[in-house]
Amino acid sequence: MKLVLLLLALVALVHASAVVDLTATKDYDATLGKDRGVLVEYFAPWCGHCQRLAPEYEQLGKAFASNDKVVIAKVDADKNRDLAMRVGLRGFPTIKWYPANSLEAVDYNGERTAQALGEFVSKQSGLRAPQSLNTAPAALELTVENFDKVVEDPKRHVLVEFYAPWCGYCKKLAPIYEKVARAFEREDNVVVAKIDVDAEENADVKRRFQITSFPTLLFFPAGSSDKWPRPYHKERTLEDFVAFLNERTGSFRNTDGSLSVLAGRMPALDGLAARFYRGAEDVRTSIVAETKKFIDDLVAKTTEEDKHTAARYYLRVMERATRDGVDYVVRETERLNRLLTKSVEDAGKISGKNIDSLQRRINVLSAFVNERVANVAERASASASAAKHAETAHDEL
């Protein structure tokens, strides 16, 4: 049980925020007015604007995480109402900059994006904005010249926004849509794109898809046999866009672009992994053989290399744990967590692809110590054994 709790704690550490929580008054007073400039977001958990700001603010925190002259912080002002009254808050979110060695705040009233906030912090502190914030737009701009090449690619799922520059709804959607594109930019088979169909040169595309209102959102699924678009009718929120694309593309992205705890996992192997971890030596030997057979069958049935890679990692962990002891699962999780934590501290030094690889492996390792999965898997295994025994007995009669 101690090993399980340790592993779960390590997994939780990976998702720790890069934004410093100063909700406790003692932490707040110990940080502001000292030798570092502090940007503070005063928020309330129920506030919709705060929820939409959260991934941008987290990105800002990660960008400045390795800088020892700036603190990116937040205060749950709904929880600490005394502090809210002391500051004189009138709404959420409220963002203030406190220079080093000063409690005189400078209010922030600009765009609520990581890039705009980074420029504000840079201007107030005199520091150069982190390179990670100076990024090109993630949403791919299409024209009549490249539209068919991108949209009809059989290997890629493509979400397209048909927009007009003067459209108020399009302008409102723009920052949200950019966040969606950013969230899926590490998915090789997903493209988030847009096209200005008010431009005369793109008029043929507008007529072809009968675009009569703005914005119109169409999803073109991967596959050579069916590229006819499906309309997107859900809410135009970051959360709904991400949920839609995850469901349609088989991805496991969070709204900030990180992978969810299910990425890299295979339900059929989770049960075997959990039974392996708690099983006796003879049980483990049997499960390794069962896992090898599963992989052979999988390779024979599908050409999806991602699934092959995921399945082989389960086997690799089992073989290492057989050789080095089951404590290997905890040791390896600790090692991967250190690498992942370092990737946050050294923003930009580890590629996004490598970060995803680390997260997938951590997710698989967590399946080995999942007691709930182990209990379900063992009951299923026992039921299957009982059924097989009953069938054998019936044949003998």
XYZ file of C-alpha atoms in Angstrom, residues 164-175:
12
model
C -14.697 36.604 -42.125
C -12.332 39.210 -40.620
C -15.182 41.673 -39.913
C -17.355 39.085 -38.110
C -17.784 39.853 -34.395
C -18.444 36.220 -33.498
C -15.274 35.206 -35.351
C -13.257 37.773 -33.414
C -14.675 36.453 -30.154
C -13.839 32.890 -31.162
C -10.282 33.688 -32.339
C -8.395 33.395 -29.001
